[in-house]
Short mmCIF file of C-alpha atoms in Angstrom, two decimals:
data_model
loop_
_atom_site.label_atom_id
_atom_site.label_comp_id
_atom_site.label_asym_id
_atom_site.label_seq_id
_atom_site.Cartn_x
_atom_site.Cartn_y
_atom_site.Cartn_z
CA GLY A 1 56.71 -51.31 105.62
CA ALA A 2 59.52 -53.48 103.68
CA VAL A 3 61.12 -51.16 100.75
CA VAL A 4 60.59 -52.73 97.11
CA SER A 5 62.85 -50.92 94.86
CA GLN A 6 62.18 -50.83 90.82
CA HIS A 7 64.36 -49.73 88.24
CA PRO A 8 64.14 -47.86 85.78
CA SER A 9 61.33 -45.49 86.57
CA ARG A 10 60.92 -44.65 82.97
CA VAL A 11 62.12 -45.97 79.75
CA ILE A 12 61.74 -45.10 76.16
CA CYS A 13 62.48 -47.86 73.74
CA LYS A 14 62.26 -48.15 69.77
CA SER A 15 59.74 -50.65 68.38
CA GLY A 16 61.28 -54.16 68.17
CA THR A 17 63.83 -53.92 70.76
CA SER A 18 63.79 -55.45 74.19
CA VAL A 19 63.73 -53.70 77.58
CA LYS A 20 64.38 -55.24 81.20
CA ILE A 21 62.80 -54.11 84.32
CA GLU A 22 64.37 -54.90 87.60
CA CYS A 23 62.83 -55.36 90.97
CA ARG A 24 64.59 -55.58 94.01
CA SER A 25 63.44 -56.26 97.61
CA LEU A 26 66.10 -54.04 99.51
CA ASP A 27 65.43 -55.13 103.43
CA PHE A 28 63.96 -58.66 103.13
CA GLN A 29 63.99 -61.88 101.14
CA ALA A 30 61.19 -62.52 98.84
CA THR A 31 60.81 -66.07 97.51
CA THR A 32 57.69 -64.59 95.39
CA MET A 33 57.30 -61.68 93.43
CA PHE A 34 54.49 -60.47 91.30
CA TRP A 35 54.49 -58.28 88.02
CA TYR A 36 51.38 -56.02 87.12
CA ARG A 37 50.43 -53.77 84.24
CA GLN A 38 48.43 -50.76 84.74
CA PHE A 39 47.20 -48.46 81.93
CA PRO A 40 46.10 -45.31 82.18
CA LYS A 41 43.18 -44.36 84.80
CA GLN A 42 42.88 -48.28 85.11
CA SER A 43 43.46 -50.78 87.71
CA LEU A 44 46.48 -53.02 87.94
CA MET A 45 46.07 -56.27 86.35
CA LEU A 46 48.44 -59.36 87.50
CA MET A 47 50.63 -60.37 84.75
CA ALA A 48 52.55 -63.19 86.29
CA THR A 49 53.69 -64.38 89.91
CA SER A 50 57.42 -64.98 89.68
CA ASN A 51 58.68 -67.58 92.14
CA GLU A 52 62.59 -67.71 93.33
CA GLY A 53 64.30 -70.47 91.41
CA SER A 54 61.42 -71.89 89.39
CA LYS A 55 59.50 -70.78 86.57
CA ALA A 56 56.99 -68.02 86.83
CA THR A 57 53.11 -68.51 86.68
CA TYR A 58 51.65 -66.21 83.82
CA GLU A 59 48.10 -64.93 84.12
CA GLN A 60 45.62 -66.33 81.32
CA GLY A 61 46.20 -63.83 77.90
CA VAL A 62 49.70 -62.87 79.24
CA GLU A 63 52.47 -64.27 76.44
CA LYS A 64 55.30 -65.87 78.50
CA ASP A 65 57.58 -65.44 75.34
CA LYS A 66 57.10 -61.85 75.28
CA PHE A 67 57.33 -61.00 79.00
CA LEU A 68 60.18 -62.84 80.10
CA ILE A 69 60.49 -63.08 84.04
CA ASN A 70 63.66 -64.18 85.78
CA HIS A 71 63.65 -64.49 89.64
CA ALA A 72 67.38 -65.78 90.16
CA SER A 73 67.65 -64.91 93.68
CA LEU A 74 65.59 -63.92 96.81
CA THR A 75 65.98 -60.16 96.15
CA LEU A 76 65.54 -59.88 92.40
CA SER A 77 63.28 -60.35 89.67
CA THR A 78 63.69 -59.09 86.28
CA LEU A 79 60.81 -58.58 83.61
CA THR A 80 62.00 -58.09 80.05
CA VAL A 81 59.47 -57.09 77.28
CA THR A 82 60.85 -58.47 74.06
CA SER A 83 60.25 -57.19 70.82
CA ALA A 84 58.30 -54.26 72.16
CA HIS A 85 55.50 -52.89 70.43
CA PRO A 86 53.60 -49.57 70.96
CA GLU A 87 50.77 -51.22 72.49
CA ASP A 88 53.05 -52.64 75.30
CA SER A 89 53.54 -48.80 76.60
CA SER A 90 52.12 -49.07 80.24
CA PHE A 91 52.83 -48.45 83.71
CA TYR A 92 54.51 -51.83 84.99
CA ILE A 93 54.69 -52.48 88.90
CA CYS A 94 56.46 -55.22 90.91
CA SER A 95 55.38 -56.38 94.31
CA ALA A 96 57.30 -58.45 96.89
CA ARG A 97 56.08 -60.78 99.55
CA ASP A 98 58.61 -61.20 102.74
CA SER A 99 59.34 -64.46 103.13
CA ARG A 100 60.47 -64.29 106.71
CA GLN A 101 56.81 -63.90 108.06
CA SER A 102 55.77 -66.54 110.08
CA THR A 103 52.13 -65.75 110.08
CA TRP A 104 49.81 -66.62 107.16
CA ASN A 105 49.03 -62.65 106.51
CA THR A 106 52.01 -61.84 104.26
CA GLU A 107 51.54 -58.90 102.52
CA ALA A 108 52.96 -57.56 99.27
CA PHE A 109 54.68 -54.27 99.03
CA PHE A 110 54.96 -52.49 95.76
CA GLY A 111 57.83 -50.81 94.16
CA GLN A 112 57.73 -47.38 92.43
CA GLY A 113 56.61 -48.54 88.87
CA THR A 114 57.87 -48.33 85.55
CA ARG A 115 56.61 -46.06 82.71
CA LEU A 116 57.51 -47.69 79.43
CA THR A 117 56.60 -45.91 76.17
CA VAL A 118 57.52 -47.65 73.15
CA VAL A 119 57.77 -45.38 70.04
CA GLY B 1 36.31 -64.75 87.78
CA GLN B 2 36.58 -62.80 90.94
CA GLN B 3 35.68 -59.09 90.83
CA LEU B 4 35.60 -56.16 92.81
CA ASN B 5 33.41 -53.38 92.18
CA GLN B 6 34.80 -50.24 94.12
CA SER B 7 32.88 -46.90 94.54
CA PRO B 8 32.49 -44.11 94.33
CA GLN B 9 34.86 -43.69 90.86
CA SER B 10 35.80 -40.25 91.82
CA MET B 11 35.24 -38.02 94.43
CA PHE B 12 35.66 -34.13 94.94
CA ILE B 13 35.38 -32.42 98.46
CA GLN B 14 36.45 -29.81 100.42
CA GLU B 15 39.43 -29.97 102.92
CA GLY B 16 38.03 -30.78 106.30
CA GLU B 17 35.36 -33.09 105.01
CA ASP B 18 35.08 -36.69 105.78
CA VAL B 19 35.43 -39.56 102.66
CA SER B 20 34.08 -42.84 102.46
CA MET B 21 34.51 -45.49 99.76
CA ASN B 22 33.66 -48.86 99.43
CA CYS B 23 34.14 -52.18 97.78
CA THR B 24 32.02 -55.31 97.12
CA SER B 25 32.02 -58.36 95.61
CA SER B 26 30.02 -61.61 94.86
CA SER B 27 33.02 -63.60 95.96
CA ILE B 28 34.27 -64.37 99.51
CA PHE B 29 38.00 -62.75 100.52
CA ASN B 30 39.88 -63.74 103.19
CA THR B 31 41.52 -60.44 103.44
CA TRP B 32 40.82 -57.10 102.39
CA LEU B 33 43.83 -54.27 101.49
CA TRP B 34 43.50 -50.60 101.00
CA TYR B 35 46.24 -48.90 99.09
CA LYS B 36 47.04 -45.66 97.92
CA GLN B 37 48.59 -44.37 94.69
CA ASP B 38 50.06 -41.27 93.96
CA PRO B 39 50.50 -40.28 90.21
CA GLY B 40 53.50 -42.05 88.65
CA GLU B 41 54.14 -44.04 91.59
CA GLY B 42 53.53 -47.53 92.91
CA PRO B 43 50.71 -48.24 95.67
CA VAL B 44 51.48 -47.98 99.33
CA LEU B 45 49.46 -49.99 101.72
CA LEU B 46 47.59 -48.10 104.11
CA ILE B 47 45.25 -50.79 105.79
CA ALA B 48 45.06 -54.65 105.79
CA LEU B 49 42.37 -56.62 107.23
CA TYR B 50 42.14 -60.20 107.97
CA LYS B 51 38.95 -60.89 109.94
CA ALA B 52 35.39 -60.63 108.94
CA GLY B 53 33.94 -57.58 111.07
CA GLU B 54 37.46 -56.34 112.00
CA LEU B 55 37.49 -52.45 112.04
CA THR B 56 41.13 -51.09 111.95
CA SER B 57 42.44 -47.40 112.12
CA ASN B 58 45.47 -46.00 110.76
CA GLY B 59 45.70 -42.25 111.76
CA ARG B 60 42.62 -40.48 110.31
CA LEU B 61 41.76 -43.76 108.16
CA THR B 62 39.31 -46.37 109.17
CA ALA B 63 38.54 -49.49 107.24
CA GLN B 64 36.10 -52.61 108.24
CA PHE B 65 36.22 -55.91 106.64
CA GLY B 66 32.47 -57.12 106.16
CA ILE B 67 30.58 -59.39 108.05
CA THR B 68 29.76 -61.45 105.08
CA ARG B 69 33.51 -60.98 103.58
CA LYS B 70 32.11 -59.75 100.74
CA ASP B 71 32.88 -56.21 101.21
CA SER B 72 34.78 -53.55 102.90
CA PHE B 73 34.77 -49.73 103.67
CA LEU B 74 37.72 -47.08 104.06
CA ASN B 75 36.77 -43.83 105.80
CA ILE B 76 38.98 -40.69 105.77
CA SER B 77 38.35 -38.05 108.47
CA ALA B 78 39.03 -34.42 108.33
CA SER B 79 40.54 -34.65 104.92
CA ILE B 80 43.69 -32.71 103.86
CA PRO B 81 45.13 -31.60 100.48
CA SER B 82 47.94 -34.50 100.68
CA ASP B 83 44.97 -36.98 100.74
CA VAL B 84 44.68 -36.47 97.03
CA GLY B 85 45.27 -39.60 95.01
CA ILE B 86 43.63 -42.94 93.74
CA TYR B 87 42.67 -45.27 96.35
CA PHE B 88 42.33 -49.01 95.55
CA CYS B 89 40.84 -51.83 97.47
CA ALA B 90 42.47 -55.37 97.08
CA GLY B 91 40.81 -58.51 98.31
CA ARG B 92 42.74 -61.89 98.64
CA TYR B 93 41.18 -65.15 97.86
CA GLY B 94 42.31 -68.69 97.68
CA GLY B 95 44.53 -68.95 100.85
CA SER B 96 46.85 -67.09 102.98
CA GLN B 97 49.25 -67.16 99.69
CA GLY B 98 46.56 -66.19 97.30
CA ASN B 99 46.54 -63.45 94.64
CA LEU B 100 45.17 -60.01 95.01
CA ILE B 101 42.25 -58.86 92.89
CA PHE B 102 42.09 -55.03 92.91
CA GLY B 103 39.00 -52.56 92.28
CA LYS B 104 39.15 -50.05 89.82
CA GLY B 105 40.08 -47.22 92.24
CA THR B 106 38.49 -44.19 93.66
CA LYS B 107 40.00 -40.95 92.67
CA LEU B 108 40.10 -38.34 95.37
CA SER B 109 40.38 -34.64 94.90
CA VAL B 110 40.76 -32.16 97.91
CA LYS B 111 40.01 -28.49 97.49
CA PRO B 112 41.86 -26.22 99.97
#
Protein backbone atom coordinates (compact mmCIF):
# COMPACT_ATOMS: atom_id res chain seq x y z
CA GLY A 1 0.00 0.00 0.00
CA ALA A 2 0.87 3.65 -0.24
CA VAL A 3 3.12 5.18 2.42
CA VAL A 4 2.04 8.04 4.63
CA SER A 5 4.58 9.48 7.05
CA GLN A 6 3.60 11.47 10.10
CA HIS A 7 5.97 13.52 12.25
CA PRO A 8 6.62 13.75 15.10
CA SER A 9 5.51 10.44 16.56
CA ARG A 10 5.48 11.87 20.07
CA VAL A 11 5.50 15.39 21.41
CA ILE A 12 5.20 16.91 24.85
CA CYS A 13 4.46 20.60 25.11
CA LYS A 14 3.62 23.14 27.75
CA SER A 15 0.12 24.44 28.13
CA GLY A 16 -0.41 27.56 26.03
CA THR A 17 2.13 26.72 23.35
CA SER A 18 1.44 25.58 19.79
CA VAL A 19 2.40 22.29 18.20
CA LYS A 20 2.69 21.46 14.51
CA ILE A 21 2.19 17.94 13.18
CA GLU A 22 3.20 17.02 9.63
CA CYS A 23 1.63 14.44 7.35
CA ARG A 24 3.42 13.48 4.15
CA SER A 25 2.50 11.15 1.34
CA LEU A 26 5.83 9.62 0.36
CA ASP A 27 5.17 7.83 -2.90
CA PHE A 28 1.98 9.38 -4.22
CA GLN A 29 0.17 12.66 -4.59
CA ALA A 30 -2.72 13.39 -2.30
CA THR A 31 -5.18 16.17 -3.07
CA THR A 32 -7.11 15.13 0.01
CA MET A 33 -5.79 14.36 3.46
CA PHE A 34 -7.73 13.67 6.63
CA TRP A 35 -7.01 14.41 10.26
CA TYR A 36 -8.38 12.17 12.98
CA ARG A 37 -8.26 12.23 16.74
CA GLN A 38 -8.29 9.10 18.86
CA PHE A 39 -8.73 8.99 22.63
CA PRO A 40 -7.48 5.96 24.60
CA LYS A 41 -9.48 2.83 23.85
CA GLN A 42 -11.73 4.81 21.53
CA SER A 43 -12.32 4.83 17.82
CA LEU A 44 -11.03 7.34 15.29
CA MET A 45 -12.99 10.55 15.03
CA LEU A 46 -12.64 12.65 11.90
CA MET A 47 -11.64 16.21 12.72
CA ALA A 48 -11.24 17.75 9.31
CA THR A 49 -10.67 17.12 5.63
CA SER A 50 -7.65 18.89 4.19
CA ASN A 51 -7.83 19.88 0.54
CA GLU A 52 -4.74 20.94 -1.39
CA GLY A 53 -4.86 24.60 -2.29
CA SER A 54 -8.09 25.35 -0.48
CA LYS A 55 -9.51 25.66 3.00
CA ALA A 56 -10.01 22.62 5.14
CA THR A 57 -13.47 21.31 5.90
CA TYR A 58 -14.00 20.87 9.63
CA GLU A 59 -16.38 18.43 11.27
CA GLN A 60 -19.05 19.73 13.57
CA GLY A 61 -17.69 20.67 16.97
CA VAL A 62 -14.06 21.03 15.85
CA GLU A 63 -12.66 24.54 16.37
CA LYS A 64 -11.01 25.65 13.15
CA ASP A 65 -9.13 28.45 14.91
CA LYS A 66 -7.64 26.01 17.37
CA PHE A 67 -6.76 23.25 14.93
CA LEU A 68 -5.16 25.01 11.98
CA ILE A 69 -4.74 22.93 8.85
CA ASN A 70 -2.55 23.80 5.91
CA HIS A 71 -2.32 21.68 2.76
CA ALA A 72 0.10 23.67 0.67
CA SER A 73 1.33 20.88 -1.59
CA LEU A 74 0.16 17.56 -2.96
CA THR A 75 2.37 15.68 -0.52
CA LEU A 76 2.15 17.65 2.71
CA SER A 77 -0.55 18.65 5.14
CA THR A 78 0.09 20.14 8.56
CA LEU A 79 -2.07 20.33 11.66
CA THR A 80 -1.20 23.01 14.21
CA VAL A 81 -2.74 22.76 17.65
CA THR A 82 -2.73 26.34 18.88
CA SER A 83 -2.65 27.39 22.53
CA ALA A 84 -2.68 23.76 23.57
CA HIS A 85 -4.32 22.70 26.81
CA PRO A 86 -4.15 19.39 28.68
CA GLU A 87 -7.53 18.38 27.26
CA ASP A 88 -5.98 18.51 23.79
CA SER A 89 -3.75 15.59 24.75
CA SER A 90 -4.62 12.78 22.40
CA PHE A 91 -3.44 10.58 19.53
CA TYR A 92 -3.69 12.44 16.24
CA ILE A 93 -3.64 10.44 13.01
CA CYS A 94 -3.60 11.60 9.43
CA SER A 95 -4.54 9.76 6.31
CA ALA A 96 -4.06 10.55 2.64
CA ARG A 97 -5.92 9.51 -0.47
CA ASP A 98 -4.02 8.72 -3.67
CA SER A 99 -5.18 11.23 -6.27
CA ARG A 100 -3.88 9.22 -9.22
CA GLN A 101 -6.30 6.36 -8.87
CA SER A 102 -8.71 6.45 -11.74
CA THR A 103 -11.35 4.23 -10.21
CA TRP A 104 -13.84 5.53 -7.75
CA ASN A 105 -12.49 3.26 -5.09
CA THR A 106 -9.72 5.44 -3.75
CA GLU A 107 -8.63 4.31 -0.34
CA ALA A 108 -7.03 6.38 2.33
CA PHE A 109 -3.82 5.20 3.97
CA PHE A 110 -2.86 6.21 7.48
CA GLY A 111 0.22 7.72 9.04
CA GLN A 112 1.81 6.33 12.18
CA GLY A 113 0.07 8.79 14.44
CA THR A 114 1.31 11.49 16.82
CA ARG A 115 0.93 11.17 20.58
CA LEU A 116 0.47 14.71 21.94
CA THR A 117 0.81 15.32 25.65
CA VAL A 118 0.15 18.81 26.97
CA VAL A 119 1.50 19.46 30.46
CA GLY B 1 -25.78 10.58 11.82
CA GLN B 2 -24.32 7.32 10.59
CA GLN B 3 -23.08 4.95 13.25
CA LEU B 4 -21.39 1.59 13.15
CA ASN B 5 -21.92 -1.04 15.80
CA GLN B 6 -18.89 -3.29 16.01
CA SER B 7 -18.85 -6.48 18.04
CA PRO B 8 -17.50 -8.04 20.03
CA GLN B 9 -15.69 -5.29 21.90
CA SER B 10 -12.91 -7.68 22.86
CA MET B 11 -11.91 -11.30 22.37
CA PHE B 12 -9.44 -13.51 24.18
CA ILE B 13 -8.70 -16.69 22.28
CA GLN B 14 -6.23 -19.53 22.06
CA GLU B 15 -3.66 -19.65 19.28
CA GLY B 16 -5.00 -21.65 16.35
CA GLU B 17 -8.63 -20.74 16.91
CA ASP B 18 -10.74 -18.96 14.33
CA VAL B 19 -12.07 -15.47 15.02
CA SER B 20 -15.14 -13.66 13.77
CA MET B 21 -16.16 -10.06 14.27
CA ASN B 22 -18.77 -7.91 12.60
CA CYS B 23 -20.11 -4.43 12.07
CA THR B 24 -23.70 -3.40 11.55
CA SER B 25 -25.43 -0.15 10.82
CA SER B 26 -28.89 1.21 10.26
CA SER B 27 -27.51 3.12 7.28
CA ILE B 28 -26.37 1.91 3.88
CA PHE B 29 -22.70 2.14 3.01
CA ASN B 30 -21.09 1.85 -0.41
CA THR B 31 -17.73 0.63 0.86
CA TRP B 32 -16.63 -1.43 3.84
CA LEU B 33 -13.04 -1.45 5.04
CA TRP B 34 -11.29 -3.45 7.74
CA TYR B 35 -8.20 -2.09 9.50
CA LYS B 36 -5.81 -3.38 12.16
CA GLN B 37 -4.18 -1.01 14.62
CA ASP B 38 -1.21 -1.89 16.80
CA PRO B 39 -0.55 0.14 19.98
CA GLY B 40 0.85 3.57 19.23
CA GLU B 41 0.51 3.11 15.48
CA GLY B 42 -1.89 4.18 12.78
CA PRO B 43 -4.43 1.76 11.29
CA VAL B 44 -3.30 -0.52 8.49
CA LEU B 45 -5.76 -1.48 5.77
CA LEU B 46 -6.48 -5.21 5.67
CA ILE B 47 -9.39 -5.66 3.28
CA ALA B 48 -11.58 -3.36 1.19
CA LEU B 49 -15.07 -4.34 -0.01
CA TYR B 50 -16.97 -2.47 -2.70
CA LYS B 51 -19.98 -4.54 -3.74
CA ALA B 52 -22.87 -5.98 -1.80
CA GLY B 53 -22.29 -9.69 -1.31
CA GLU B 54 -18.59 -9.44 -2.11
CA LEU B 55 -16.38 -11.93 -0.29
CA THR B 56 -12.68 -11.12 -0.24
CA SER B 57 -9.71 -12.88 1.32
CA ASN B 58 -6.26 -11.67 2.32
CA GLY B 59 -4.26 -14.64 3.55
CA ARG B 60 -5.96 -15.98 6.67
CA LEU B 61 -8.40 -13.07 6.66
CA THR B 62 -11.78 -13.15 4.95
CA ALA B 63 -14.33 -10.37 4.90
CA GLN B 64 -17.76 -9.99 3.36
CA PHE B 65 -19.91 -7.04 2.37
CA GLY B 66 -23.45 -7.78 3.51
CA ILE B 67 -26.22 -8.09 0.95
CA THR B 68 -28.23 -5.34 2.63
CA ARG B 69 -25.12 -3.07 2.52
CA LYS B 70 -25.66 -2.44 6.21
CA ASP B 71 -23.19 -4.93 7.61
CA SER B 72 -19.85 -6.64 7.16
CA PHE B 73 -17.90 -9.35 8.92
CA LEU B 74 -14.23 -10.24 9.24
CA ASN B 75 -12.97 -13.75 9.91
CA ILE B 76 -9.45 -14.70 10.90
CA SER B 77 -8.59 -18.36 10.57
CA ALA B 78 -5.98 -20.22 12.61
CA SER B 79 -5.02 -17.22 14.71
CA ILE B 80 -1.40 -16.60 15.64
CA PRO B 81 0.12 -14.34 18.34
CA SER B 82 0.89 -11.55 15.87
CA ASP B 83 -2.82 -11.20 15.15
CA VAL B 84 -3.07 -9.37 18.47
CA GLY B 85 -4.30 -5.82 18.06
CA ILE B 86 -7.42 -3.75 17.60
CA TYR B 87 -9.49 -4.34 14.49
CA PHE B 88 -11.67 -1.55 13.17
CA CYS B 89 -14.37 -1.67 10.57
CA ALA B 90 -15.04 1.47 8.57
CA GLY B 91 -17.85 2.32 6.22
CA ARG B 92 -17.95 4.91 3.48
CA TYR B 93 -21.11 6.79 2.69
CA GLY B 94 -22.00 9.68 0.44
CA GLY B 95 -20.40 8.59 -2.80
CA SER B 96 -16.96 7.52 -3.95
CA GLN B 97 -15.18 10.39 -2.21
CA GLY B 98 -17.22 10.19 0.95
CA ASN B 99 -15.77 10.16 4.42
CA LEU B 100 -15.19 7.09 6.54
CA ILE B 101 -17.10 6.21 9.68
CA PHE B 102 -15.25 3.91 12.08
CA GLY B 103 -16.57 1.27 14.40
CA LYS B 104 -15.41 1.26 18.02
CA GLY B 105 -12.99 -1.57 17.43
CA THR B 106 -12.52 -5.17 18.52
CA LYS B 107 -9.53 -5.85 20.73
CA LEU B 108 -8.09 -9.27 19.98
CA SER B 109 -5.83 -11.09 22.40
CA VAL B 110 -4.25 -14.41 21.42
CA LYS B 111 -2.84 -16.80 23.98
CA PRO B 112 0.08 -18.88 22.68
